[in-house]
Short mmCIF file of C-alpha atoms in Angstrom, two decimals:
data_model
loop_
_atom_site.label_atom_id
_atom_site.label_comp_id
_atom_site.label_asym_id
_atom_site.label_seq_id
_atom_site.Cartn_x
_atom_site.Cartn_y
_atom_site.Cartn_z
CA MET Z 235 -19.43 7.04 -1.33
CA TYR Z 236 -16.56 7.00 -3.25
CA SER Z 237 -13.53 6.35 -2.37
CA ILE Z 238 -9.28 7.23 -4.71
CA GLY Z 239 -6.33 4.88 -3.97
CA VAL Z 240 -3.32 6.27 -5.68
CA ASP Z 241 0.13 4.46 -4.90
CA ILE Z 242 3.57 6.56 -6.47
CA GLY Z 243 5.94 3.95 -6.08
CA THR Z 244 9.45 3.76 -7.38
CA SER Z 245 9.05 1.92 -10.34
CA THR Z 246 5.03 3.22 -11.43
CA THR Z 247 2.16 4.68 -10.28
CA ALA Z 248 -0.92 3.50 -10.40
CA VAL Z 249 -4.66 4.43 -9.62
CA ILE Z 250 -8.04 3.11 -8.63
CA ILE Z 251 -11.32 4.09 -7.81
CA SER Z 252 -13.52 2.34 -5.89
CA LYS Z 253 -17.30 2.60 -5.06
CA ILE Z 254 -17.89 1.84 -0.83
CA ASP Z 255 -21.58 0.88 -0.16
CA ILE Z 256 -22.66 1.79 3.41
CA ILE Z 257 -25.36 0.53 5.46
CA THR Z 258 -26.62 1.13 9.23
CA LYS Z 259 -28.63 -1.76 11.23
CA THR Z 260 -29.16 -2.86 14.20
CA GLY Z 261 -27.10 -4.13 16.07
CA PRO Z 262 -26.33 -6.99 19.23
CA SER Z 263 -27.59 -4.43 21.48
CA LEU Z 264 -30.22 -2.57 19.48
CA LEU Z 265 -27.96 0.40 18.69
CA PRO Z 266 -27.60 1.44 15.26
CA LEU Z 267 -24.37 -0.28 13.79
CA THR Z 268 -23.00 1.31 10.44
CA GLN Z 269 -21.22 -1.24 8.42
CA ILE Z 270 -19.24 -0.80 5.62
CA GLU Z 271 -21.15 -3.54 3.40
CA LYS Z 272 -19.17 -4.00 -0.31
CA THR Z 273 -16.83 -1.97 -2.42
CA GLU Z 274 -16.80 -2.01 -5.01
CA ILE Z 275 -13.61 -0.86 -7.82
CA VAL Z 276 -15.38 1.12 -10.81
CA TYR Z 277 -11.96 1.97 -13.10
CA ALA Z 278 -9.06 0.88 -12.96
CA GLY Z 279 -6.22 3.58 -14.27
CA PRO Z 280 -3.30 1.98 -16.35
CA ILE Z 281 -0.03 1.79 -14.87
CA CYS Z 282 2.51 4.31 -15.44
CA PHE Z 283 6.23 4.90 -14.76
CA THR Z 284 6.50 7.35 -11.72
CA PRO Z 285 7.73 10.30 -13.24
CA LEU Z 286 11.13 11.78 -11.65
CA ILE Z 287 12.92 15.10 -12.26
CA ASN Z 288 15.86 13.34 -11.27
CA HIS Z 289 17.32 10.42 -9.10
CA ASP Z 290 16.33 12.47 -6.26
CA THR Z 291 13.17 14.53 -7.13
CA ILE Z 292 10.18 13.50 -7.39
CA ASP Z 293 7.85 15.26 -10.52
CA PHE Z 294 4.98 16.60 -8.90
CA ASP Z 295 3.38 18.08 -12.30
CA GLY Z 296 3.74 14.45 -13.92
CA ILE Z 297 2.18 12.61 -11.21
CA LYS Z 298 -0.61 15.46 -10.91
CA GLN Z 299 -1.07 15.10 -14.82
CA ILE Z 300 -1.82 11.03 -14.07
CA VAL Z 301 -4.01 11.33 -11.47
CA GLY Z 302 -6.18 14.29 -12.99
CA GLY Z 303 -5.96 12.09 -16.11
CA CYS Z 304 -6.92 9.32 -14.49
CA ILE Z 305 -10.18 11.19 -12.93
CA SER Z 306 -11.15 12.90 -15.83
CA GLU Z 307 -11.26 9.38 -17.92
CA SER Z 308 -13.14 7.66 -14.67
CA GLY Z 309 -16.19 9.78 -15.69
CA ILE Z 310 -16.45 10.76 -11.70
CA ALA Z 311 -16.15 13.88 -10.40
CA LYS Z 312 -13.14 14.98 -8.48
CA GLU Z 313 -16.09 16.70 -6.09
CA GLN Z 314 -16.99 12.89 -5.52
CA ILE Z 315 -14.41 11.14 -4.24
CA GLU Z 316 -14.41 11.04 0.00
CA THR Z 317 -12.03 8.97 0.84
CA GLY Z 318 -8.86 7.47 0.33
CA ALA Z 319 -4.86 7.14 0.52
CA VAL Z 320 -2.13 8.92 -1.28
CA ILE Z 321 0.63 5.96 -0.95
CA ILE Z 322 4.16 6.66 -1.76
CA THR Z 323 6.28 4.02 -1.06
CA GLY Z 324 9.56 2.03 -1.87
CA GLU Z 325 12.64 4.39 -2.62
CA THR Z 326 10.31 7.26 -4.23
CA ALA Z 327 9.03 7.53 0.54
CA ARG Z 328 13.07 8.57 0.43
CA LYS Z 329 13.01 11.63 -2.44
CA GLU Z 330 13.74 14.86 -0.53
CA ASN Z 331 10.16 15.83 -1.96
CA ALA Z 332 8.35 13.05 -1.02
CA ALA Z 333 6.52 14.44 1.84
CA ARG Z 334 5.28 17.72 -0.37
CA VAL Z 335 4.31 15.94 -3.16
CA SER Z 336 1.86 13.84 -0.61
CA THR Z 337 1.03 16.45 0.92
CA SER Z 338 0.23 18.49 -2.08
CA LEU Z 339 -1.82 15.80 -3.72
CA SER Z 340 -3.75 15.55 -0.50
CA GLU Z 341 -5.10 18.90 -1.05
CA TYR Z 342 -5.65 18.96 -4.39
CA LEU Z 343 -7.46 15.52 -4.30
CA GLY Z 344 -9.06 17.08 -1.23
CA ASP Z 345 -9.79 17.31 2.31
CA PHE Z 346 -11.30 13.16 2.73
CA VAL Z 347 -7.60 11.58 1.61
CA VAL Z 348 -5.22 10.68 3.32
CA ALA Z 349 -1.62 11.22 2.84
CA THR Z 350 1.16 8.98 4.28
CA ALA Z 351 4.18 6.68 3.79
CA GLY Z 352 5.07 3.44 6.06
CA PRO Z 353 6.22 0.64 5.65
CA LYS Z 354 4.06 -1.14 8.15
CA LEU Z 355 0.76 0.16 6.62
CA GLU Z 356 1.94 -0.34 2.70
CA SER Z 357 2.69 -4.03 3.65
CA ILE Z 358 -1.34 -4.81 5.56
CA LEU Z 359 -2.68 -2.58 2.34
CA ALA Z 360 -0.81 -4.77 -0.14
CA GLY Z 361 -1.50 -7.59 2.01
CA ARG Z 362 -5.38 -6.54 1.75
CA GLY Z 363 -5.33 -5.63 -1.45
CA SER Z 364 -3.59 -8.77 -2.82
CA GLY Z 365 -6.64 -10.86 -1.43
CA ILE Z 366 -4.33 -12.52 0.80
CA CYS Z 367 -5.99 -12.00 4.01
CA ASP Z 368 -9.40 -12.68 2.96
CA GLU Z 369 -7.58 -16.16 2.23
CA SER Z 370 -5.84 -16.60 4.76
CA LYS Z 371 -9.37 -16.15 6.80
CA ARG Z 372 -11.21 -18.43 4.54
CA ARG Z 373 -7.84 -21.21 4.47
CA ASN Z 374 -8.04 -20.64 8.53
CA LYS Z 375 -4.03 -20.22 8.18
CA MET Z 376 -0.91 -18.48 8.59
CA ILE Z 377 -0.40 -16.40 5.08
CA MET Z 378 2.54 -14.46 4.44
CA ASN Z 379 2.38 -11.18 1.31
CA LEU Z 380 5.53 -10.42 -0.08
CA ASP Z 381 4.43 -7.43 -1.73
CA ILE Z 382 8.01 -6.49 -4.19
CA GLY Z 383 8.02 -3.52 -6.29
CA GLY Z 384 10.58 -1.36 -7.82
CA GLY Z 385 12.51 -0.23 -4.33
CA THR Z 386 10.94 -1.96 -1.65
CA LEU Z 387 10.09 -5.55 0.00
CA ASN Z 388 6.65 -5.33 1.92
CA ALA Z 389 5.84 -8.17 3.82
CA SER Z 390 2.43 -8.63 5.90
CA VAL Z 391 1.71 -11.79 7.83
CA PHE Z 392 -2.15 -12.37 8.09
CA ASP Z 393 -3.42 -15.19 10.77
CA CYS Z 394 -6.89 -16.85 9.59
CA GLY Z 395 -7.66 -12.77 8.82
CA ASN Z 396 -5.90 -11.06 11.42
CA SER Z 397 -2.73 -8.96 11.06
CA VAL Z 398 -0.09 -10.10 13.00
CA ALA Z 399 3.52 -9.15 11.72
CA SER Z 400 4.50 -6.66 8.94
CA PHE Z 401 8.52 -5.40 8.15
CA ALA Z 402 10.29 -4.22 5.11
CA MET Z 403 13.36 -4.59 3.29
CA ASP Z 404 15.37 -3.30 0.61
CA ILE Z 405 14.86 -5.63 -1.96
CA GLY Z 406 13.08 -4.45 -5.53
CA GLY Z 407 13.44 -4.67 -9.37
CA ARG Z 408 14.69 -0.88 -9.62
CA LEU Z 409 17.51 -0.86 -7.04
CA ILE Z 410 19.97 -1.70 -10.31
CA ARG Z 411 19.78 -0.03 -13.47
CA PHE Z 412 21.23 -0.58 -16.82
CA ASP Z 413 20.73 0.24 -20.64
CA SER Z 414 20.86 -1.34 -23.75
CA ASP Z 415 24.06 -2.33 -23.68
CA LEU Z 416 24.16 -3.03 -20.08
CA ARG Z 417 25.72 0.00 -18.53
CA ILE Z 418 25.06 0.32 -15.33
CA THR Z 419 22.97 4.07 -15.43
CA TYR Z 420 21.84 3.25 -11.22
CA SER Z 421 22.29 1.66 -8.35
CA SER Z 422 21.13 1.46 -4.71
CA ASP Z 423 23.28 2.59 -2.30
CA ARG Z 424 20.84 0.27 0.13
CA ILE Z 425 22.50 -2.61 -1.34
CA GLU Z 426 25.70 -1.76 -1.51
CA PRO Z 427 26.60 -3.19 2.34
CA ILE Z 428 25.76 -6.55 1.20
CA LEU Z 429 26.92 -6.52 -2.08
CA THR Z 430 30.54 -5.59 -1.55
CA ARG Z 431 30.33 -8.45 0.74
CA TYR Z 432 30.15 -10.84 -2.09
CA GLY Z 433 31.68 -8.96 -4.92
CA LEU Z 434 29.48 -8.35 -6.73
CA LEU Z 435 28.92 -4.49 -6.41
CA PRO Z 436 28.18 -2.99 -9.87
CA LYS Z 437 29.46 0.42 -10.56
CA VAL Z 438 27.51 3.38 -12.27
CA GLY Z 439 28.46 3.84 -15.60
CA SER Z 440 30.27 0.24 -15.96
CA ILE Z 441 29.49 -2.37 -18.07
CA THR Z 442 27.91 -5.54 -16.28
CA ASP Z 443 26.51 -9.28 -17.84
CA TRP Z 444 24.00 -11.49 -17.18
CA THR Z 445 25.90 -13.20 -14.97
CA GLN Z 446 26.54 -10.71 -12.65
CA LEU Z 447 22.66 -9.77 -12.58
CA GLU Z 448 21.56 -13.07 -12.46
CA HIS Z 449 23.89 -13.58 -8.90
CA ILE Z 450 22.67 -10.66 -7.49
CA CYS Z 451 19.19 -11.77 -7.87
CA GLU Z 452 19.60 -15.02 -6.49
CA LEU Z 453 21.68 -13.13 -3.54
CA LEU Z 454 18.21 -11.52 -2.59
CA ALA Z 455 16.05 -14.05 -3.67
CA ASP Z 456 18.11 -16.59 -0.52
CA ALA Z 457 17.39 -13.00 1.72
CA CYS Z 458 13.45 -13.08 0.51
CA LEU Z 459 13.43 -16.90 2.21
CA GLN Z 460 14.86 -15.65 5.44
CA GLY Z 461 12.53 -13.45 5.62
CA CYS Z 462 10.03 -15.79 5.58
CA ASN Z 463 12.14 -18.01 8.48
CA LEU Z 464 12.69 -20.60 5.50
CA LYS Z 465 16.15 -19.90 5.89
CA VAL Z 466 18.19 -18.50 8.57
CA LEU Z 467 18.84 -14.93 8.75
CA THR Z 468 22.83 -13.92 8.19
CA PRO Z 469 24.04 -10.65 8.98
CA GLN Z 470 24.30 -9.60 5.89
CA THR Z 471 20.50 -9.61 5.00
CA GLU Z 472 19.44 -7.67 8.27
CA LYS Z 473 21.14 -5.45 6.82
CA LEU Z 474 18.23 -4.95 4.26
CA PHE Z 475 15.50 -4.63 6.57
CA LEU Z 476 14.16 -0.90 6.73
CA THR Z 477 12.13 -2.43 10.28
CA GLU Z 478 12.40 -4.53 12.90
CA MET Z 479 12.22 -8.15 12.44
CA PRO Z 480 8.99 -9.29 13.63
CA PHE Z 481 9.40 -12.64 15.31
CA PHE Z 482 6.37 -15.03 14.03
CA ARG Z 483 6.46 -19.34 12.95
CA THR Z 484 6.59 -19.98 9.36
CA PRO Z 485 3.50 -18.93 7.93
CA ASP Z 486 1.47 -22.11 6.40
CA PHE Z 487 1.37 -20.09 2.71
CA ILE Z 488 3.35 -17.39 0.83
CA SER Z 489 2.42 -15.33 -2.42
CA ILE Z 490 4.26 -12.48 -4.18
CA SER Z 491 2.71 -9.47 -5.47
CA GLY Z 492 3.70 -5.93 -6.94
CA GLY Z 493 5.89 -5.17 -10.01
CA VAL Z 494 8.04 -8.31 -9.09
CA GLY Z 495 5.24 -10.56 -8.51
CA GLU Z 496 4.35 -10.94 -11.58
CA TYR Z 497 7.65 -12.68 -12.80
CA VAL Z 498 7.13 -14.83 -10.46
CA THR Z 499 6.83 -17.90 -12.55
CA ASP Z 500 9.30 -20.03 -14.82
CA TYR Z 501 9.60 -17.85 -17.61
CA SER Z 502 13.09 -19.01 -19.84
CA ARG Z 503 16.30 -17.13 -19.95
CA ASN Z 504 15.91 -15.36 -23.27
CA ALA Z 505 12.25 -14.08 -22.54
CA VAL Z 506 13.51 -12.74 -18.77
CA ARG Z 507 16.42 -10.97 -20.68
CA SER Z 508 14.09 -9.49 -23.14
CA LYS Z 509 12.19 -7.86 -20.42
CA SER Z 510 14.42 -6.82 -18.27
CA LEU Z 511 16.29 -5.57 -21.01
CA GLU Z 512 12.96 -3.51 -22.27
CA TYR Z 513 12.44 -1.64 -18.67
CA GLY Z 514 16.29 -1.44 -17.47
CA ASP Z 515 16.47 -3.04 -14.66
CA ILE Z 516 16.75 -6.49 -12.84
CA GLY Z 517 13.18 -6.92 -11.80
CA PRO Z 518 12.36 -9.65 -14.64
CA ILE Z 519 15.14 -11.46 -13.47
CA LEU Z 520 14.62 -10.77 -9.46
CA GLY Z 521 11.38 -12.64 -10.51
CA LYS Z 522 12.54 -15.62 -11.92
CA LYS Z 523 14.98 -16.63 -8.88
CA ILE Z 524 12.77 -15.81 -6.47
CA TYR Z 525 10.65 -18.67 -8.10
CA ASP Z 526 13.87 -20.84 -8.56
CA ALA Z 527 14.50 -19.96 -4.89
CA PHE Z 528 10.71 -20.84 -3.17
CA ARG Z 529 10.90 -24.36 -5.14
CA PRO Z 530 11.69 -26.54 -2.44
CA TYR Z 531 9.23 -25.25 -1.17
CA GLY Z 532 6.87 -25.14 -3.93
CA SER Z 533 3.86 -26.56 -1.68
CA LYS Z 534 4.12 -23.10 0.11
CA LEU Z 535 3.70 -20.32 -3.12
CA ILE Z 536 0.37 -19.42 -3.41
CA VAL Z 537 -0.52 -16.75 -6.01
CA PRO Z 538 -2.38 -13.57 -5.16
CA LYS Z 539 -5.51 -12.72 -6.36
CA GLU Z 540 -3.86 -9.38 -7.33
CA THR Z 541 -0.30 -8.09 -8.04
CA ILE Z 542 1.14 -5.07 -9.71
CA ARG Z 543 -2.22 -3.58 -8.32
CA ALA Z 544 -2.12 -5.12 -4.54
CA THR Z 545 -0.79 -1.57 -3.06
CA VAL Z 546 -3.08 0.65 -4.76
CA ILE Z 547 -6.19 -1.95 -4.11
CA GLY Z 548 -5.60 -1.46 -0.62
CA ALA Z 549 -4.79 2.19 -0.25
CA GLY Z 550 -8.24 2.90 -2.40
CA ASN Z 551 -10.41 0.26 -0.36
CA HIS Z 552 -9.12 -0.89 2.90
CA THR Z 553 -7.74 2.37 4.63
CA LEU Z 554 -11.52 3.42 5.56
CA ALA Z 555 -12.80 2.25 8.95
CA LEU Z 556 -15.90 3.43 10.81
CA SER Z 557 -16.04 4.41 14.22
CA GLY Z 558 -18.91 2.97 16.30
CA SER Z 559 -22.67 4.78 16.45
CA THR Z 560 -22.58 6.16 19.89
CA VAL Z 561 -20.28 8.40 19.61
CA GLY Z 562 -19.91 11.86 21.39
CA VAL Z 563 -19.20 14.83 18.35
CA ASP Z 564 -18.29 18.23 17.95
CA ALA Z 565 -18.75 17.81 13.93
CA ASN Z 566 -17.43 21.54 13.54
CA ILE Z 567 -14.02 20.90 14.25
CA LEU Z 568 -14.07 18.03 11.61
CA PRO Z 569 -12.48 17.10 9.35
CA ILE Z 570 -8.81 16.77 10.99
CA ARG Z 571 -5.68 14.72 9.92
CA ASN Z 572 -2.48 13.78 11.16
CA ILE Z 573 -2.77 13.16 14.65
CA PRO Z 574 -0.83 11.70 16.96
CA ILE Z 575 -2.41 9.03 18.95
CA VAL Z 576 -0.96 9.52 22.60
CA LYS Z 577 -1.27 6.04 24.45
CA SER Z 578 -2.17 5.91 27.53
CA GLN Z 579 -0.56 2.97 30.11
CA THR Z 580 -3.49 3.73 32.62
CA LEU Z 581 -5.39 0.99 33.86
CA PRO Z 582 -8.93 1.10 34.03
CA GLU Z 583 -8.66 0.05 37.94
CA GLU Z 584 -6.06 3.13 37.69
CA TRP Z 585 -8.82 5.81 36.27
CA HIS Z 586 -7.90 8.15 39.30
CA ARG Z 587 -4.17 8.26 38.20
CA LEU Z 588 -4.72 9.21 34.59
CA TYR Z 589 -3.95 12.35 34.65
CA GLU Z 590 -0.24 11.82 37.39
CA GLN Z 591 0.75 8.47 34.87
CA THR Z 592 -0.03 10.62 31.44
CA LYS Z 593 0.98 14.10 31.75
CA PRO Z 594 4.85 12.88 30.99
CA LEU Z 595 4.24 11.75 28.28
CA LEU Z 596 2.90 14.86 26.65
CA PRO Z 597 5.72 16.22 25.78
CA LEU Z 598 7.51 14.22 23.63
CA TYR Z 599 4.88 15.64 20.70
CA THR Z 600 5.32 18.52 19.19
CA GLU Z 601 1.62 18.90 17.65
CA GLU Z 602 -0.63 20.83 18.91
CA VAL Z 603 -3.98 18.54 18.36
CA LEU Z 604 -3.37 15.07 20.14
CA ALA Z 605 -5.61 12.12 20.52
CA LEU Z 606 -5.66 10.18 23.74
CA GLY Z 607 -6.15 6.63 23.32
CA ILE Z 608 -7.70 4.62 26.71
CA HIS Z 609 -7.89 1.51 27.96
CA GLY Z 610 -11.34 1.55 28.95
CA LYS Z 611 -14.10 -1.98 30.61
CA PRO Z 612 -17.25 -2.58 29.26
CA SER Z 613 -19.96 -0.63 31.06
CA PRO Z 614 -18.09 1.38 32.77
CA LYS Z 615 -20.78 2.81 35.65
CA TYR Z 616 -21.70 6.33 35.96
CA GLU Z 617 -19.29 7.26 39.31
CA GLU Z 618 -16.49 6.38 37.18
CA LEU Z 619 -17.11 7.68 33.56
CA LYS Z 620 -17.06 11.28 36.23
CA LEU Z 621 -13.33 10.06 37.58
CA LEU Z 622 -12.72 9.23 33.67
CA ALA Z 623 -14.18 12.79 32.33
CA SER Z 624 -12.10 14.65 35.13
CA GLN Z 625 -8.95 12.90 34.67
CA ILE Z 626 -9.10 13.87 31.15
CA ALA Z 627 -10.20 17.34 31.52
CA CYS Z 628 -7.45 17.70 33.48
CA LEU Z 629 -4.43 16.01 31.71
CA PHE Z 630 -5.88 18.18 27.65
CA ASP Z 631 -5.95 21.47 30.14
CA HIS Z 632 -2.39 21.43 29.93
CA THR Z 633 -2.58 21.67 25.89
CA ASP Z 634 -4.02 23.69 23.39
CA SER Z 635 -5.67 20.58 21.51
CA PRO Z 636 -9.57 19.61 21.51
CA VAL Z 637 -10.61 16.96 23.26
CA ILE Z 638 -10.03 13.83 21.20
CA ILE Z 639 -10.50 10.20 22.76
CA LEU Z 640 -10.00 7.14 21.33
CA LEU Z 641 -11.84 3.57 22.84
CA LYS Z 642 -11.95 0.38 21.42
CA GLU Z 643 -14.71 0.07 24.14
CA ASP Z 644 -18.69 0.94 23.10
CA PHE Z 645 -18.96 4.03 25.99
CA ALA Z 646 -17.43 7.35 24.20
CA LYS Z 647 -21.04 8.58 23.80
CA ALA Z 648 -21.73 8.47 27.11
CA LEU Z 649 -17.80 9.44 28.25
CA ALA Z 650 -18.87 12.58 25.81
CA GLN Z 651 -22.22 13.57 27.16
CA VAL Z 652 -19.96 12.92 31.23
CA LEU Z 653 -17.02 15.59 29.95
CA ARG Z 654 -19.41 18.06 28.99
CA ILE Z 655 -21.95 18.35 31.72
CA HIS Z 656 -19.40 17.32 34.79
CA ALA Z 657 -16.26 17.69 34.35
CA ASN Z 658 -16.86 21.44 32.94
CA CYS Z 659 -15.18 20.61 29.41
CA SER Z 660 -15.57 23.84 27.18
CA LYS Z 661 -13.28 22.97 24.69
CA PRO Z 662 -14.43 20.92 21.60
CA ILE Z 663 -14.49 17.10 22.03
CA VAL Z 664 -14.54 13.76 19.47
CA CYS Z 665 -14.89 10.77 21.70
CA LEU Z 666 -14.87 7.48 19.63
CA ASP Z 667 -15.15 3.92 20.15
CA HIS Z 668 -14.64 0.92 18.61
CA ILE Z 669 -11.43 2.25 17.41
CA ASP Z 670 -8.33 -0.04 17.23
CA TRP Z 671 -4.78 1.63 18.08
CA ALA Z 672 -1.42 1.38 19.11
CA GLN Z 673 1.46 3.46 20.43
CA GLY Z 674 3.25 5.32 16.68
CA ASP Z 675 -0.10 5.64 15.17
CA TYR Z 676 -1.61 8.62 14.08
CA ILE Z 677 -5.84 8.99 13.22
CA ASP Z 678 -7.59 10.76 10.47
CA ILE Z 679 -10.74 11.69 11.90
CA GLY Z 680 -13.44 12.87 8.78
CA ARG Z 681 -16.81 13.87 8.27
CA PRO Z 682 -19.85 12.03 9.95
CA VAL Z 683 -21.10 9.44 7.76
CA GLY Z 684 -24.27 8.42 8.79
CA SER Z 685 -24.46 8.33 12.67
CA ALA Z 686 -20.67 7.30 12.32
CA ILE Z 687 -17.34 8.38 11.48
CA PRO Z 688 -14.48 7.29 9.10
CA VAL Z 689 -11.63 7.37 10.29
CA VAL Z 690 -7.93 6.19 9.24
CA ILE Z 691 -5.50 4.71 11.34
CA LYS Z 692 -1.56 4.65 10.13
CA THR Z 693 1.74 4.70 11.03
CA LEU Z 694 3.77 7.05 9.39
CA ILE Z 695 7.47 6.44 10.68
CA TYR Z 696 9.83 5.31 8.21
CA ARG Z 697 13.49 4.55 8.77
CA SER Z 698 15.75 7.12 7.14
#
């Protein structure tokens, strides 16, 4: 199948199209196992400036023109694209029409395409798209990737190939912009508190100088070191966090991707100033100052496989997962998107209390359709499945939702059959296994691919 990735960032918009090869083979239990065998980028569009009507509004027609032009240039028909992701990142995610733009673009591209904006997902996608996830697995080390664009820094930590932490900060190359006379045309209010603390706040309309801009970038570069656990976190830097600061040990290696990542090298001062004037922002200065800040830790800094296209490659190649092959699905209700996952706290030994313990969670969600994540167990007995099914049926009787069950263990098909036969459940059923979910996640569920179901797990929450 073909997958599209669209990254609408603070500075730039990028599009890629990939071909994903899916195979079905016999797994260890002699059951069919559907897997993604290979992904290949077949088209990478040009890096375009993100079109805006003004500082607060995304130009949807301009975005649609970029995406449509790229699809046309790729030679792949829009109808052939079956999955992918539209990611609105950085400061662009805070524009007043961001949600409307992502939804409209998703509808334009097709039912399978997921639109989302959230720092956790962006961080992980950038880490995967940069190649650092695979590099962490290859080296058997903990590696942090800092994806720094125009508006935000999205960090992901991979330990031996496993995602263990992520966070986002207000650090980016377009947070301060200026014209050819160094007159400030834009200064993000997100960094005002920390710049005011150090007497470095540039006012819109005022004339700045290179010294002030370099000091600002030195401050932001030092904040990067603090985010990497290389220096003590200060109260001023804490104000830059968009998410909670996770706990993790100091990484073995660090990589930097994103547009700013292109400039994390030893450029001369004149070259940096020339590039900053060309783009009218602090991006090249910030990249050089980050390089200088990491110089004492030079052995830790590694070069990612991808820099400016890391997030869009992650969106196009790494959003899709496949359920297990032993699923129970009423396919006529698929695809369905943006379904909140209600995480049941009930453990397998207390399945008889699932209804009692989970019902109080339902009023927390305003959506009509809900998915229930259940703690399962390997190879449950038939009587245990009947008990669990009766609890699930009672729970969903109190909702207008179809019965959507997510399991990490491999017994979805058996549970779906027991729900239909013994629990007298007349609602549509979607019961999936091999799904890794967490509280606060949402899920998109696509139409069947072979004997498996394509799903996208995503985190949509972005602090205002």
